[in-house]
XYZ file of C-alpha atoms in Angstrom:
80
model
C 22.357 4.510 -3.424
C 20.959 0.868 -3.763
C 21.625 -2.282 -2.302
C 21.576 -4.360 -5.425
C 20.440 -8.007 -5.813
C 22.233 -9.702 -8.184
C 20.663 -13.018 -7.890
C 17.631 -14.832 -6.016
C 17.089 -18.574 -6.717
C 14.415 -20.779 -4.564
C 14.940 -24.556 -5.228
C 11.618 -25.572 -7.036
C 10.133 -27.617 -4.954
C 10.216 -24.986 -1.610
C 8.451 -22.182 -3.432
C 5.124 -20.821 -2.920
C 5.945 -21.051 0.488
C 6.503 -17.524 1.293
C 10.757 -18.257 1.405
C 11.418 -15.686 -1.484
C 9.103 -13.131 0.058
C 10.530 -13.521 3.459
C 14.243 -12.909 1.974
C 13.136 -9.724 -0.130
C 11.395 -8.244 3.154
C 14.370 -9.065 4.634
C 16.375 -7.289 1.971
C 14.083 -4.099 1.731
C 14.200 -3.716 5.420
C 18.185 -3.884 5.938
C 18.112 -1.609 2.945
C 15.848 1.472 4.650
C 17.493 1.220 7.361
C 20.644 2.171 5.634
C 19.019 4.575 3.217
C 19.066 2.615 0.420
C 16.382 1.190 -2.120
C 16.291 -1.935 -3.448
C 17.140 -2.979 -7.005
C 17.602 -5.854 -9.557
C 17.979 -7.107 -12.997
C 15.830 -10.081 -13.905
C 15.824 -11.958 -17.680
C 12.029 -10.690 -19.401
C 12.126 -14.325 -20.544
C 11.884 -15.556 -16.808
C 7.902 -14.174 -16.785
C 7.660 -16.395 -13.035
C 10.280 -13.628 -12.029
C 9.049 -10.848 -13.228
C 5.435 -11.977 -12.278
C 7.142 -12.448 -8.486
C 8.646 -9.206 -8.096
C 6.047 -7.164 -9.474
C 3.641 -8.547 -7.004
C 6.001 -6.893 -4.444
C 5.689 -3.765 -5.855
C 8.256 -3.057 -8.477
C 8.399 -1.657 -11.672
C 11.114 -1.443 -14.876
C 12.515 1.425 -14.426
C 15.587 0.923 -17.711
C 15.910 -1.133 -20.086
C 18.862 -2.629 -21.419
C 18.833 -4.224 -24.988
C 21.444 -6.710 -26.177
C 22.622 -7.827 -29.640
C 21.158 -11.181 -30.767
C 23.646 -13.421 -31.111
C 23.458 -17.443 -32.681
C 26.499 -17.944 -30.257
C 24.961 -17.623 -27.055
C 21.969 -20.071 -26.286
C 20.151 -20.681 -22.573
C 17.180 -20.031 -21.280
C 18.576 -16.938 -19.712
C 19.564 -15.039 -22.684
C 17.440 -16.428 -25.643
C 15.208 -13.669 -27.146
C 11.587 -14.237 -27.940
């Protein structure tokens, strides 16, 4: 089973600071000890994201594709 993070924001201005680090060893630690692993969806458009998490260590492991569509526009589901 896995704990599952749904969402991890930093305000701008307080990262690089070690803050999102601290709360994902904090996560992966209350996770083992309840025999659980860690996962998470992040948007392949948000490359600081994806850059942050796999310098902890993880991987894609699925992938989940979506119909384009002209309705929807944000930064979080635009495709490149």
């Amino acid at each position: 089973s896995a704990l599952f993070i749904n969402e991890l924001a930093v305000k701008e201005k307080y990262r690089k600071h070690g803050i999102g680090t601290a709360l994902m060893e904090k996560a992966e630690a209350f996770a083992k000890s309840h025999g659980l692993f860690v996962a998470l969806n992040v948007w392949q458009s948000n490359r600081k994201a994806v850059a942050f998490y796999e310098r902890l260590g993880y991987v894609p492991r699925t992938v989940v594709l979506e119909k384009k569509r002209g309705d929807i526009l944000n930064s979080e589901n635009e495709f490149e």
